[in-house]
PDB file of C-alpha atoms in Angstrom:
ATOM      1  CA  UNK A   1       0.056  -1.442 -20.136  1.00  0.00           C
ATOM      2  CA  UNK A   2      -3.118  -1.334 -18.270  1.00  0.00           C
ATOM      3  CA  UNK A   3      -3.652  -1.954 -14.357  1.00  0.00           C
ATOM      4  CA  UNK A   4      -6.702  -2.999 -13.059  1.00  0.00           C
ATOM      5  CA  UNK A   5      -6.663  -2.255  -8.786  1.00  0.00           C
ATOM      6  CA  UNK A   6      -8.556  -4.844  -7.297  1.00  0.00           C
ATOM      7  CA  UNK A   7      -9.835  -4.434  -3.703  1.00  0.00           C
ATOM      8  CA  UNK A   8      -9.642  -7.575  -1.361  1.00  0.00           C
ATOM      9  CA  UNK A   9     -10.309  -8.571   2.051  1.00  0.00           C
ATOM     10  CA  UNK A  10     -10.753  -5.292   4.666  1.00  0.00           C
ATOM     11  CA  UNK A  11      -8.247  -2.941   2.963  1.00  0.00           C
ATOM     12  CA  UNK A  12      -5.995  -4.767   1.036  1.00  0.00           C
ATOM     13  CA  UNK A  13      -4.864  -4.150  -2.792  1.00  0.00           C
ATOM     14  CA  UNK A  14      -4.119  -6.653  -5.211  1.00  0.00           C
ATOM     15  CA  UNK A  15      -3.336  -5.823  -8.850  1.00  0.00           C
ATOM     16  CA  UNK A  16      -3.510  -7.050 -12.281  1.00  0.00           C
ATOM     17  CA  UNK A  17      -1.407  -5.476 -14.905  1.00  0.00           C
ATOM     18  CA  UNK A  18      -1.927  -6.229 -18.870  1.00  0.00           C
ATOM     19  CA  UNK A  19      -0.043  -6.182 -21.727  1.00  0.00           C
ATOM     20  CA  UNK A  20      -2.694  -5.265 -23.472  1.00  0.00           C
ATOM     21  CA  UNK A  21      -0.930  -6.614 -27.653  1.00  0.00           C
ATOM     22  CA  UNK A  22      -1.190  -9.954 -26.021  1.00  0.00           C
ATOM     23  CA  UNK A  23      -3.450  -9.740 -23.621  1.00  0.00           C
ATOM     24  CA  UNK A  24      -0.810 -11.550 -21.947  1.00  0.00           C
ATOM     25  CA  UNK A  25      -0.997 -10.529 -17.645  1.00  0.00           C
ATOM     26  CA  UNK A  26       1.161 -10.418 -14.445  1.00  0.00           C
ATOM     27  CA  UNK A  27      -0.303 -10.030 -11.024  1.00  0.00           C
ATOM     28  CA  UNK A  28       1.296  -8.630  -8.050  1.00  0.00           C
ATOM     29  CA  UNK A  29       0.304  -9.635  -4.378  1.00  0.00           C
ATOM     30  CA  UNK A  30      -2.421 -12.529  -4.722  1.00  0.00           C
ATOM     31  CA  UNK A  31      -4.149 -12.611  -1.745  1.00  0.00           C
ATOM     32  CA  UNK A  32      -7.533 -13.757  -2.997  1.00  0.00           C
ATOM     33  CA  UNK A  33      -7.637 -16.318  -6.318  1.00  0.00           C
ATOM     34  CA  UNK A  34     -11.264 -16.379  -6.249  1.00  0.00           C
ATOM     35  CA  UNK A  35     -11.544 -12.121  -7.015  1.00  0.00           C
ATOM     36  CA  UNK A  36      -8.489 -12.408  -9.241  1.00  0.00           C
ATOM     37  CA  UNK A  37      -9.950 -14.993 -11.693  1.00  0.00           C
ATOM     38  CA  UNK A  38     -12.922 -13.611 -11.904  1.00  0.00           C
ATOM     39  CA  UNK A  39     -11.252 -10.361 -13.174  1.00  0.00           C
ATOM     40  CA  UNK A  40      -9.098 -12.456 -15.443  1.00  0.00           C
ATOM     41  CA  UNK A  41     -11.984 -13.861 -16.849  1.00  0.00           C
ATOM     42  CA  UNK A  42     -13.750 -10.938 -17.494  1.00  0.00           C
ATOM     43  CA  UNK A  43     -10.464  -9.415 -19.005  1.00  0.00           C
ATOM     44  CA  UNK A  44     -10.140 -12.445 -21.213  1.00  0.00           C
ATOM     45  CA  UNK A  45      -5.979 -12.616 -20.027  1.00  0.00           C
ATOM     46  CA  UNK A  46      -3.634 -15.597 -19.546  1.00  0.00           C
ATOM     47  CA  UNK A  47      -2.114 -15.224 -16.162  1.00  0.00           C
ATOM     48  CA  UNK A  48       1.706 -15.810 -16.483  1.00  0.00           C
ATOM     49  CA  UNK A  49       3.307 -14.697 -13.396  1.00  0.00           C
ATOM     50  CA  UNK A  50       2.614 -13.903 -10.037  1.00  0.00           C
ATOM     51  CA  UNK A  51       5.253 -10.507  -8.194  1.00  0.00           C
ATOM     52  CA  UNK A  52       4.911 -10.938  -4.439  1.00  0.00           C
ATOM     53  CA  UNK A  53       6.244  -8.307  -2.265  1.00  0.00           C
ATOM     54  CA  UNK A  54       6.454 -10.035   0.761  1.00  0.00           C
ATOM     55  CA  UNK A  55       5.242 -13.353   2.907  1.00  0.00           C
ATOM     56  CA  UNK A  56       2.486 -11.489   4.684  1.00  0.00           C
ATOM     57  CA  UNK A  57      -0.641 -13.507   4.272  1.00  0.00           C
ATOM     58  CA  UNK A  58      -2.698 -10.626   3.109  1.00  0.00           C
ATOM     59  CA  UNK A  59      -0.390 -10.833  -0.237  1.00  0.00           C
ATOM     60  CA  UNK A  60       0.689 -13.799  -0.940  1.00  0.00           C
ATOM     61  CA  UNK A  61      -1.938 -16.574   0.575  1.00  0.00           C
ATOM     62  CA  UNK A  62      -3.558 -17.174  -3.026  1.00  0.00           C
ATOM     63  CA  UNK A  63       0.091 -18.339  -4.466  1.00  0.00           C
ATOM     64  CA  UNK A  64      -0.476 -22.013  -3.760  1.00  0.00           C
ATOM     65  CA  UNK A  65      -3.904 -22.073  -5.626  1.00  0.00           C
ATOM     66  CA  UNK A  66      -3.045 -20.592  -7.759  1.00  0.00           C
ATOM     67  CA  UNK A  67       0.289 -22.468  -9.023  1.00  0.00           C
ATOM     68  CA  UNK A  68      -1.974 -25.421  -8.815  1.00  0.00           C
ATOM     69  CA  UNK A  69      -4.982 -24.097 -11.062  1.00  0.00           C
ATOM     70  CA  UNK A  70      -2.667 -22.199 -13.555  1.00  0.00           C
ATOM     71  CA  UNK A  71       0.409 -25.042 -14.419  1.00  0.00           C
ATOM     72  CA  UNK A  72       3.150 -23.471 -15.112  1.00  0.00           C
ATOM     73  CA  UNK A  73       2.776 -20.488 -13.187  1.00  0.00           C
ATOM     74  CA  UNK A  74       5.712 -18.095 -12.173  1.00  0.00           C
ATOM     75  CA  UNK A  75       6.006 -16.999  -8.790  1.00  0.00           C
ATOM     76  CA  UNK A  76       8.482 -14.267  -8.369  1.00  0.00           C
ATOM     77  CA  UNK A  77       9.856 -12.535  -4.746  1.00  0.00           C
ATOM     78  CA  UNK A  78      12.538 -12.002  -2.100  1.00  0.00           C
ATOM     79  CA  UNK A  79      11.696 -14.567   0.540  1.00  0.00           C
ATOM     80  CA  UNK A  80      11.896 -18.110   1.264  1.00  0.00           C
ATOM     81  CA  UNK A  81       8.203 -17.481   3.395  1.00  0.00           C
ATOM     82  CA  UNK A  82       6.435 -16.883   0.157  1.00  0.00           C
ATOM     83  CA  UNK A  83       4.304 -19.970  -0.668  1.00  0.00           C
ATOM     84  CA  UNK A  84       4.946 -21.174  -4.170  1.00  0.00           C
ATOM     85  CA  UNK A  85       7.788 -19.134  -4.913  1.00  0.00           C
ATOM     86  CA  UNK A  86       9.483 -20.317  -8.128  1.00  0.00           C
ATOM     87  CA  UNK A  87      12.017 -17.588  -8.684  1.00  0.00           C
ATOM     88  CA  UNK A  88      13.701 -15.937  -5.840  1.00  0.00           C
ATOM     89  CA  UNK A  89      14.794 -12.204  -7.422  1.00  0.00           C
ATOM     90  CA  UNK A  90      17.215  -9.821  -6.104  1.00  0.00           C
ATOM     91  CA  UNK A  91      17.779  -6.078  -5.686  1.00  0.00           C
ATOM     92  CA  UNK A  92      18.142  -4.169  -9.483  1.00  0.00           C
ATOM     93  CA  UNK A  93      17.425  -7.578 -11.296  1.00  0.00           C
ATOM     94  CA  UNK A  94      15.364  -7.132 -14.001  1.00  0.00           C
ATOM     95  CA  UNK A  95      12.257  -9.164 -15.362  1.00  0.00           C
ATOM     96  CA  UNK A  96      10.501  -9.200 -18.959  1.00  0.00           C
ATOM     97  CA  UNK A  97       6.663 -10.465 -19.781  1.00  0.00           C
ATOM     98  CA  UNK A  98       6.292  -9.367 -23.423  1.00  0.00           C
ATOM     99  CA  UNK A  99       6.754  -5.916 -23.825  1.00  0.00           C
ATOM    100  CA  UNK A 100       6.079  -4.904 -19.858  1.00  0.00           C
ATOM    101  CA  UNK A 101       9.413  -4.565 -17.816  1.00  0.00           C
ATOM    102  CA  UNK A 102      10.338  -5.119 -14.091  1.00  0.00           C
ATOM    103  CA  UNK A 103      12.863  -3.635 -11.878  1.00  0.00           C
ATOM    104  CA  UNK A 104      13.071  -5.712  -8.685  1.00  0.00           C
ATOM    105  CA  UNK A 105      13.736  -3.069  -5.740  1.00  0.00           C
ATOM    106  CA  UNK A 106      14.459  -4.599  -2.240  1.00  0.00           C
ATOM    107  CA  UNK A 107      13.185  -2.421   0.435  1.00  0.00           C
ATOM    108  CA  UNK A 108      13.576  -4.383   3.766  1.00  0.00           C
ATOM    109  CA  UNK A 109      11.928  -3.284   7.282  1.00  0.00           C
ATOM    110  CA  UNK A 110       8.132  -4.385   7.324  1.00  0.00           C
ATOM    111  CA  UNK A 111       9.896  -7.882   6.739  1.00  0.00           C
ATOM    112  CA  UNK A 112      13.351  -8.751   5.785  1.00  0.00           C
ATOM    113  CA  UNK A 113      12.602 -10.107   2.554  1.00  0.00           C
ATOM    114  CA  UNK A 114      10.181  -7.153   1.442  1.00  0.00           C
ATOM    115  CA  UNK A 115      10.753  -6.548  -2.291  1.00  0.00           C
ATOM    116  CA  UNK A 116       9.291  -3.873  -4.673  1.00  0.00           C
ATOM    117  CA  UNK A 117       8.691  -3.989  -8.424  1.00  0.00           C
ATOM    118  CA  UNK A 118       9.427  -0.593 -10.806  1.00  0.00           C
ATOM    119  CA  UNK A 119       7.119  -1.540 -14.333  1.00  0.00           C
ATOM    120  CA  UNK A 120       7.375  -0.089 -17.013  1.00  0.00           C
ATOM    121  CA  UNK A 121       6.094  -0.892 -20.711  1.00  0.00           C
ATOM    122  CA  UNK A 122       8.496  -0.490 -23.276  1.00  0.00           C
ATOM    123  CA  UNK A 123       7.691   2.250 -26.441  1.00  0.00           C
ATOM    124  CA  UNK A 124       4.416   3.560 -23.727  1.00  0.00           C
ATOM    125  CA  UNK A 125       4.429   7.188 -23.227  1.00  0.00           C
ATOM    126  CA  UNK A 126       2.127   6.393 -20.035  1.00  0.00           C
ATOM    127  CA  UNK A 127       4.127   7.092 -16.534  1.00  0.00           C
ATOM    128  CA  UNK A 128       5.658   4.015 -14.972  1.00  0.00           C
ATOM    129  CA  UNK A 129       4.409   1.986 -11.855  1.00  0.00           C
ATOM    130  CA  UNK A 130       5.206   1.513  -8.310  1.00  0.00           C
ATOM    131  CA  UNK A 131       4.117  -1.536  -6.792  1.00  0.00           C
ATOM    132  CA  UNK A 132       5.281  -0.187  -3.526  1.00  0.00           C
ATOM    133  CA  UNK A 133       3.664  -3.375  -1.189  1.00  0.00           C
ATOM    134  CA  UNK A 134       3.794  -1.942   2.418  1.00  0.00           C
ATOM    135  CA  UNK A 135       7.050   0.003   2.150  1.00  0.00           C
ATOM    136  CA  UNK A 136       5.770   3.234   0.805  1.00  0.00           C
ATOM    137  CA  UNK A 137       1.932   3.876   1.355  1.00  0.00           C
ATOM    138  CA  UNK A 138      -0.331   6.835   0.062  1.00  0.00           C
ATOM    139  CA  UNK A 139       0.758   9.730   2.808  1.00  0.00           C
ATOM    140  CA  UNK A 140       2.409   7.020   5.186  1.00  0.00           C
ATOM    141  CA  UNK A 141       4.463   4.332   5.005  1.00  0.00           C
ATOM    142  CA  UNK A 142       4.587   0.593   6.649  1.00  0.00           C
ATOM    143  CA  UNK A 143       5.301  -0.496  10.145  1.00  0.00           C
ATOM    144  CA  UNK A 144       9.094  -1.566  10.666  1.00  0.00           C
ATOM    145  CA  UNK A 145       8.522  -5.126  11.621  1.00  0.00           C
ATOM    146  CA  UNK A 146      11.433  -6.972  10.818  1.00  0.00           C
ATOM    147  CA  UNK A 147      13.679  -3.906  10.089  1.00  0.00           C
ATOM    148  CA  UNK A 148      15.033  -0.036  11.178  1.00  0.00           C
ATOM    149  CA  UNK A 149      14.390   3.059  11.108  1.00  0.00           C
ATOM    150  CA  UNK A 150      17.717   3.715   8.787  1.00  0.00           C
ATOM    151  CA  UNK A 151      16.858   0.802   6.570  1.00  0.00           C
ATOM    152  CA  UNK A 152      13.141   2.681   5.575  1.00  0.00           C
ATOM    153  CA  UNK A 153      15.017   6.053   5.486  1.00  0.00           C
ATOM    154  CA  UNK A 154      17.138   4.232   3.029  1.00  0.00           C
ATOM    155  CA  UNK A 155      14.035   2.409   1.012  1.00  0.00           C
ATOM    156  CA  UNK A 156      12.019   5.914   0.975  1.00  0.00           C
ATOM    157  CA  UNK A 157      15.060   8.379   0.298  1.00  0.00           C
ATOM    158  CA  UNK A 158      17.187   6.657  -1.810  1.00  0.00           C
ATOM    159  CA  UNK A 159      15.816   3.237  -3.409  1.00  0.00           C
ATOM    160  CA  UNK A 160      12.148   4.562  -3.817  1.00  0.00           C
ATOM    161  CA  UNK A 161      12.283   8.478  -3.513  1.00  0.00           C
ATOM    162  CA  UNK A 162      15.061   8.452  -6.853  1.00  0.00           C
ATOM    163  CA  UNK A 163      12.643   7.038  -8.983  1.00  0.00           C
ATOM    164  CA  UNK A 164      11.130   9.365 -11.751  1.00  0.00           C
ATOM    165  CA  UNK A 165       8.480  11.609 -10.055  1.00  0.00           C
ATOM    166  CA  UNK A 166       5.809  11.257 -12.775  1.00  0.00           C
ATOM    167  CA  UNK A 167       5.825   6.918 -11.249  1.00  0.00           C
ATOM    168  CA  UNK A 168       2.405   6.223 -10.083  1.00  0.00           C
ATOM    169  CA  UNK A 169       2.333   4.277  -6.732  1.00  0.00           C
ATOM    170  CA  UNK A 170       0.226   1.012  -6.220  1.00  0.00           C
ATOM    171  CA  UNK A 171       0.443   0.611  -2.650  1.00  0.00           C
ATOM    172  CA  UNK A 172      -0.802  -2.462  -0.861  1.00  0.00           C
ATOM    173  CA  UNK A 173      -3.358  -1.237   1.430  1.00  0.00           C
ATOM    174  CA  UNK A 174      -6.144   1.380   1.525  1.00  0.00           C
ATOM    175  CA  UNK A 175      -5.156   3.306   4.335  1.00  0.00           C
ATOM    176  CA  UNK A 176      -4.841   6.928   3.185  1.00  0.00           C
ATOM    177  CA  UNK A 177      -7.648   8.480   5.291  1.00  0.00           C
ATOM    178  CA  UNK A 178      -5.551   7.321   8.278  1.00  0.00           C
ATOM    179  CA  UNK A 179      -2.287   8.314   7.026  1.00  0.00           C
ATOM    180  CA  UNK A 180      -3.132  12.108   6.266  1.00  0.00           C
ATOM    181  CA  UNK A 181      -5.304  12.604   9.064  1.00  0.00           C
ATOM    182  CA  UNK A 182      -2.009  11.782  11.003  1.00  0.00           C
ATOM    183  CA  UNK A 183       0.037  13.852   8.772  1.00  0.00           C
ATOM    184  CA  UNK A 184      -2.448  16.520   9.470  1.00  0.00           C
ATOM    185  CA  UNK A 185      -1.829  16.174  13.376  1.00  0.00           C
ATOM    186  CA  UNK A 186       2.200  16.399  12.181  1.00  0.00           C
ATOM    187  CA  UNK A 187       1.870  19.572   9.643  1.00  0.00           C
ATOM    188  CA  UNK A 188      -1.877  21.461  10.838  1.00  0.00           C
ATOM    189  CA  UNK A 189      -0.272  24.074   8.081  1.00  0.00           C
ATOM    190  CA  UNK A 190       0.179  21.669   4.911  1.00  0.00           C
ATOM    191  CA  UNK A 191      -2.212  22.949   2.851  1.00  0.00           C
ATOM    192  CA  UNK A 192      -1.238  20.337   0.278  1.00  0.00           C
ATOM    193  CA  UNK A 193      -1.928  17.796   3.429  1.00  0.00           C
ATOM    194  CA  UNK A 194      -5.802  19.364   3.700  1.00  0.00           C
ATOM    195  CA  UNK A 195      -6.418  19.265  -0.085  1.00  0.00           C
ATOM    196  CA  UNK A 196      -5.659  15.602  -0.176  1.00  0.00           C
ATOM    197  CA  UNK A 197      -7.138  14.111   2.405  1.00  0.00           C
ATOM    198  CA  UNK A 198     -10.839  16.061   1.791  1.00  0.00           C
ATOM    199  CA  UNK A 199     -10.169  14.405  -2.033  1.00  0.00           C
ATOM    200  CA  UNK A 200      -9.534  10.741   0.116  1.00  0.00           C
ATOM    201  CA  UNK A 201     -12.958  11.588   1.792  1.00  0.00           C
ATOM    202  CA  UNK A 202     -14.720  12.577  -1.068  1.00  0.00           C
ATOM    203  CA  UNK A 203     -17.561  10.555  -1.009  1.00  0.00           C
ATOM    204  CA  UNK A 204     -18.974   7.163   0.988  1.00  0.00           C
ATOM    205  CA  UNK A 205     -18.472   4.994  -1.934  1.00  0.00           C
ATOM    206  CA  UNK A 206     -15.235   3.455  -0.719  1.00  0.00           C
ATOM    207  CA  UNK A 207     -13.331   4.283  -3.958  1.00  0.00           C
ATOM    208  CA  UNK A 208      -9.702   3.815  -4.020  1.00  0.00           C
ATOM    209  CA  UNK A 209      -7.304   6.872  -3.785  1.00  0.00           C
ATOM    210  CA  UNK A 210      -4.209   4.475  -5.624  1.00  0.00           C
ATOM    211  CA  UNK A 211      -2.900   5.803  -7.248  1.00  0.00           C
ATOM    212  CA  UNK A 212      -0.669   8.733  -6.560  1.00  0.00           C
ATOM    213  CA  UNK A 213       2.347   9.973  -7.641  1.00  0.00           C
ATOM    214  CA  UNK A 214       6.214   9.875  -6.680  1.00  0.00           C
ATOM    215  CA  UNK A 215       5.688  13.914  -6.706  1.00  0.00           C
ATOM    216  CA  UNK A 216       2.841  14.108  -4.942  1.00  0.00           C
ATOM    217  CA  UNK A 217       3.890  12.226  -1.979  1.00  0.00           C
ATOM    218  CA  UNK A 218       6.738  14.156  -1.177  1.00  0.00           C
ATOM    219  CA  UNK A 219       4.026  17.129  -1.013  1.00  0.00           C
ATOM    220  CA  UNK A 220       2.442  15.523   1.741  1.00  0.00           C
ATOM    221  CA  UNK A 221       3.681  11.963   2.991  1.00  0.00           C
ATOM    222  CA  UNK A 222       5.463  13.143   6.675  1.00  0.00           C
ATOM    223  CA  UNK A 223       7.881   9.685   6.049  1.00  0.00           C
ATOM    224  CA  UNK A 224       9.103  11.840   2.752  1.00  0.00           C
ATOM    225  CA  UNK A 225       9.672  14.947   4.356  1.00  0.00           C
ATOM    226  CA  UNK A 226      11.773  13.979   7.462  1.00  0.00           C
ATOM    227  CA  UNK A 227      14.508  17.075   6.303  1.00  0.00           C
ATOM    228  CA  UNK A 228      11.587  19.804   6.276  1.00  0.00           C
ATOM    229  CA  UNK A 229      11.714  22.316   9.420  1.00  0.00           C
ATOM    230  CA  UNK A 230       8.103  21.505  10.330  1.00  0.00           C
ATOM    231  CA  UNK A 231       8.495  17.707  10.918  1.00  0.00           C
ATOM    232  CA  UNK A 232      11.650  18.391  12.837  1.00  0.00           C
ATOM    233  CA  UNK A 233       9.801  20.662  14.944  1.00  0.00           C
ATOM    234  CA  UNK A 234       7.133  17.935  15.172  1.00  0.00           C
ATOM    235  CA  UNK A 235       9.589  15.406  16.301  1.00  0.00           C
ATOM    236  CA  UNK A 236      11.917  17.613  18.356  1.00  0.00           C
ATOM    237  CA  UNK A 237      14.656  16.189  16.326  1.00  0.00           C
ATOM    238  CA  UNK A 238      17.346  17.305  12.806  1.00  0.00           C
ATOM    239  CA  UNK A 239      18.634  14.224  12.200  1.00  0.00           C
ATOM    240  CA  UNK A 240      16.743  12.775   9.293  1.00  0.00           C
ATOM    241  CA  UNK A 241      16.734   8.978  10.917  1.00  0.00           C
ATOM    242  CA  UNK A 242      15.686   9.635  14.279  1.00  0.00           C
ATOM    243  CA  UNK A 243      13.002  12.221  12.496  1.00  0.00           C
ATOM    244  CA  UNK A 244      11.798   8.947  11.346  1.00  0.00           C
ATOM    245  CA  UNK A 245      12.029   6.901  13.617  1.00  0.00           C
ATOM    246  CA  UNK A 246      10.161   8.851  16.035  1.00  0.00           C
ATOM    247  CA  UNK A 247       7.256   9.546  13.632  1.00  0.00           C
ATOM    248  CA  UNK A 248       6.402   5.891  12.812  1.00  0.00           C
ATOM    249  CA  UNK A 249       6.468   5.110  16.606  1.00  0.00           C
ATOM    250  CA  UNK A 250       3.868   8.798  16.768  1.00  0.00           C
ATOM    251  CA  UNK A 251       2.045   7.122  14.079  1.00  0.00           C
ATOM    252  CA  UNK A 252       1.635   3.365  15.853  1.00  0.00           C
ATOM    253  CA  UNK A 253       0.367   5.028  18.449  1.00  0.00           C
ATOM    254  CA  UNK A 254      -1.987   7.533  16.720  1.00  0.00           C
ATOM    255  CA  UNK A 255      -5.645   7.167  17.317  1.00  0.00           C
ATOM    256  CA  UNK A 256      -8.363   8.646  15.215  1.00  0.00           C
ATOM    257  CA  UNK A 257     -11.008  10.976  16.791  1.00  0.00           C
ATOM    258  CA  UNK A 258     -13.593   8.348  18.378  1.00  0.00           C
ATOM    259  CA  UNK A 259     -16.491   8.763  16.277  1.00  0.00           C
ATOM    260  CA  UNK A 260     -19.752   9.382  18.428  1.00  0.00           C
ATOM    261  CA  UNK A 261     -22.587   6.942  19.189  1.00  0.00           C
ATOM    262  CA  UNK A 262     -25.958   7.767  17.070  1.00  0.00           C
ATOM    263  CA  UNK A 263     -28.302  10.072  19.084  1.00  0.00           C
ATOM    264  CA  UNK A 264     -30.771   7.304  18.848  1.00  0.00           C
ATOM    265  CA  UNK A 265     -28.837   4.824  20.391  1.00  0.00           C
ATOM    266  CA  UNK A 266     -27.906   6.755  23.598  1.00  0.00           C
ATOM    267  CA  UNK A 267     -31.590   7.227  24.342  1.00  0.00           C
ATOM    268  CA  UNK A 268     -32.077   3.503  23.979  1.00  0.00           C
ATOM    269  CA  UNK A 269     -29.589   3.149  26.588  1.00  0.00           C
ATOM    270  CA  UNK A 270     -30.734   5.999  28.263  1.00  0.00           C
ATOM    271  CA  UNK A 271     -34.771   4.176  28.277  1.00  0.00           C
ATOM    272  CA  UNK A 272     -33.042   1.056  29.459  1.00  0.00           C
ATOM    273  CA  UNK A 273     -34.284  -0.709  26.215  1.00  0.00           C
ATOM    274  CA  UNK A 274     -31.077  -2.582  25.329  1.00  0.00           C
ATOM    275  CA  UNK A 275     -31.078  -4.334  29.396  1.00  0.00           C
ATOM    276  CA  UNK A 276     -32.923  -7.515  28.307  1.00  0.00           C
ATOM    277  CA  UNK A 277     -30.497  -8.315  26.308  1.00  0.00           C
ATOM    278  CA  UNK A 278     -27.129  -7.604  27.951  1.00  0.00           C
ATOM    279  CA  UNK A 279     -28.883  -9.094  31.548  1.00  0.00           C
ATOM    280  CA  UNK A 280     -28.723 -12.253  28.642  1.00  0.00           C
ATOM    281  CA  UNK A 281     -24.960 -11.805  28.975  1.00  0.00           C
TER     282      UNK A 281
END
C-alpha cells in the first residue's frame, strides 16, 4: 500500500492510496479533481472509490466531477451534505478495495457527520493509516463546530487514541507550525514539543510534516494529554473534558507572534514614498 499526500488549495491535504498488485486506487477527501488526475495519471491507477470525511468544501467539492468523469465511481461517507455520496457508511463498518482494508470510525464535533477511515493492507508489514480529516491534526486537533467538548474527548481518547501506536496519521490540513507553537505557549517545558516543531520549520520549502504517528502525538499534541499535570495547570482545571474544552477555546483564540514589517519598507513609509498611492485611495 502506497500513499501519495497531495497538497491542495492554501493548506489542505488530499490523498491517494494504491494497491500497488493492481495498481488499483482509493482517494480520500477530493477537493481538487484537476491535481488528483494528474497524479493518477502519472501513477498510471484506476480510481475506484472516493472516502470523504466530511461535507466541508475543502474535502469533498471535487466529488461531483469526479462521479461524472470516472462512471461508476464510489463515493463513500457519513453525511447526507457530501455531494455524490453513493454509500453512506457507519461507525466500525468495514470496507475492502483489493487487498487494502477500511475501518470506518465516526468521530463527530467539527460536523456531525465527520467520519474517519483506519487502512490497512492485508499480509503488509508497513504500519497502518489514519486518515484522521479534521478530528485529530498533527499537535492539535479540529474546531468543534457542530459538536462538544465530550464528544472530541471521546473521538481522541477512546475511538482514535486506542488505535495501534505505530498508525501513521494523514491529517487534512497543514497546520502543524500553528498547532505546536500553541502547544509550546501550553507546555514552555515539553522538550518533545521544541524538537518537533524546529523539525516542522525545518526549511522554507513548504514540505509536509504528515505524517506522524499515533505515539508521537501523545508526546506532544496538548488535545492528547488533557490528564497530564502540566495542561491542567495550563487550564486551571482536573477534569479531563473541561481540560479540553478550555484549550480548544485557548487555541481559537491564539494568535501567532505578528511577524515584523521589512526594514525597507518602514523607511518607505517613513520617506513618504508609498503617499501617491494611498492619496489614490
Amino acid at each position: 500500500m502506497k500513499v501519495k499526500v497531495i497538497s491542495v488549495l492554501e493548506d489542505n491535504y488530499m490523498y491517494l492510496v494504491i494497491e500497488e498488485s493492481t495498481r488499483d486506487a482509493i482517494a480520500v477527501d477530493a477537493a481538487v479533481p484537476k491535481r488528483l488526475l494528474e497524479i493518477i495519471r502519472k501513477e498510471d491507477v484506476v480510481l475506484r472509490a472516493i472516502l470523504t470525511t466530511h461535507h466541508h468544501w475543502d474535502h469533498a467539492r471535487g466529488n461531483e466531477e469526479l462521479a461524472r468523469l470516472c462512471p461508476g465511481l464510489q463515493v463513500y461517507g457519513a453525511d447526507e451534505r457530501i455531494g455524490a455520496l453513493t454509500h453512506r457508511v457507519a461507525h466500525g463498518q468495514e470496507l475492502t478495495f483489493g487487498a487494502i482494508r477500511v475501518r470506518c470510525l465516526f468521530t463527530p464535533c467539527h460536523t456531525s457527520g465527520h467520519m474517519c477511515y483506519f487502512v490497512w493492507e492485508d499480509g503488509c508489514p508497513d504500519p497502518p493509516a489514519l486518515f484522521s480529516g479534521d478530528t485529530l491534526f498533527v499537535g492539535g486537533c479540529g474546531k468543534f463546530f457542530e459538536g462538544t467538548a465530550e464528544q472530541m474527548y471521546t473521538n481522541l481518547t477512546q475511538t482514535l487514541g486506542t488505535l495501534p501506536k505505530e498508525t501513521k496519521v494523514f491529517c487534512g490540513h497543514e497546520c502543524t507550525v500553528r498547532n505546536l507553537k500553541f502547544a509550546l505557549k501550553v507546555e514552555p517545558e515539553n522538550e518533545m514539543v521544541k524538537k518537533k516543531l524546529a523539525w516542522a520549520k525545518r526549511d522554507e520549502e513548504d514540505l509536509p510534516t504528515v505524517p506522524s504517528t499515533l505515539q508521537e502525538e501523545f508526546l506532544y499534541n496538548p488535545f492528547l494529554r488533557v490528564t497530564e499535570e502540566a495542561l491542567q495547570q495550563f487550564t486551571g482545571r482536573t477534569d479531563p473534558v473541561e481540560v479540553l474544552r478550555i484549550l480548544r477555546t485557548e487555541k481559537d483564540n491564539f494568535k501567532k507572534p505578528k511577524e515584523q514589517p521589512h526594514p525597507q519598507a518602514v523607511l518607505a513609509f517613513d520617506w513618504g514614498l508609498f503617499s501617491p498611492f494611498l492619496e489614490q485611495k
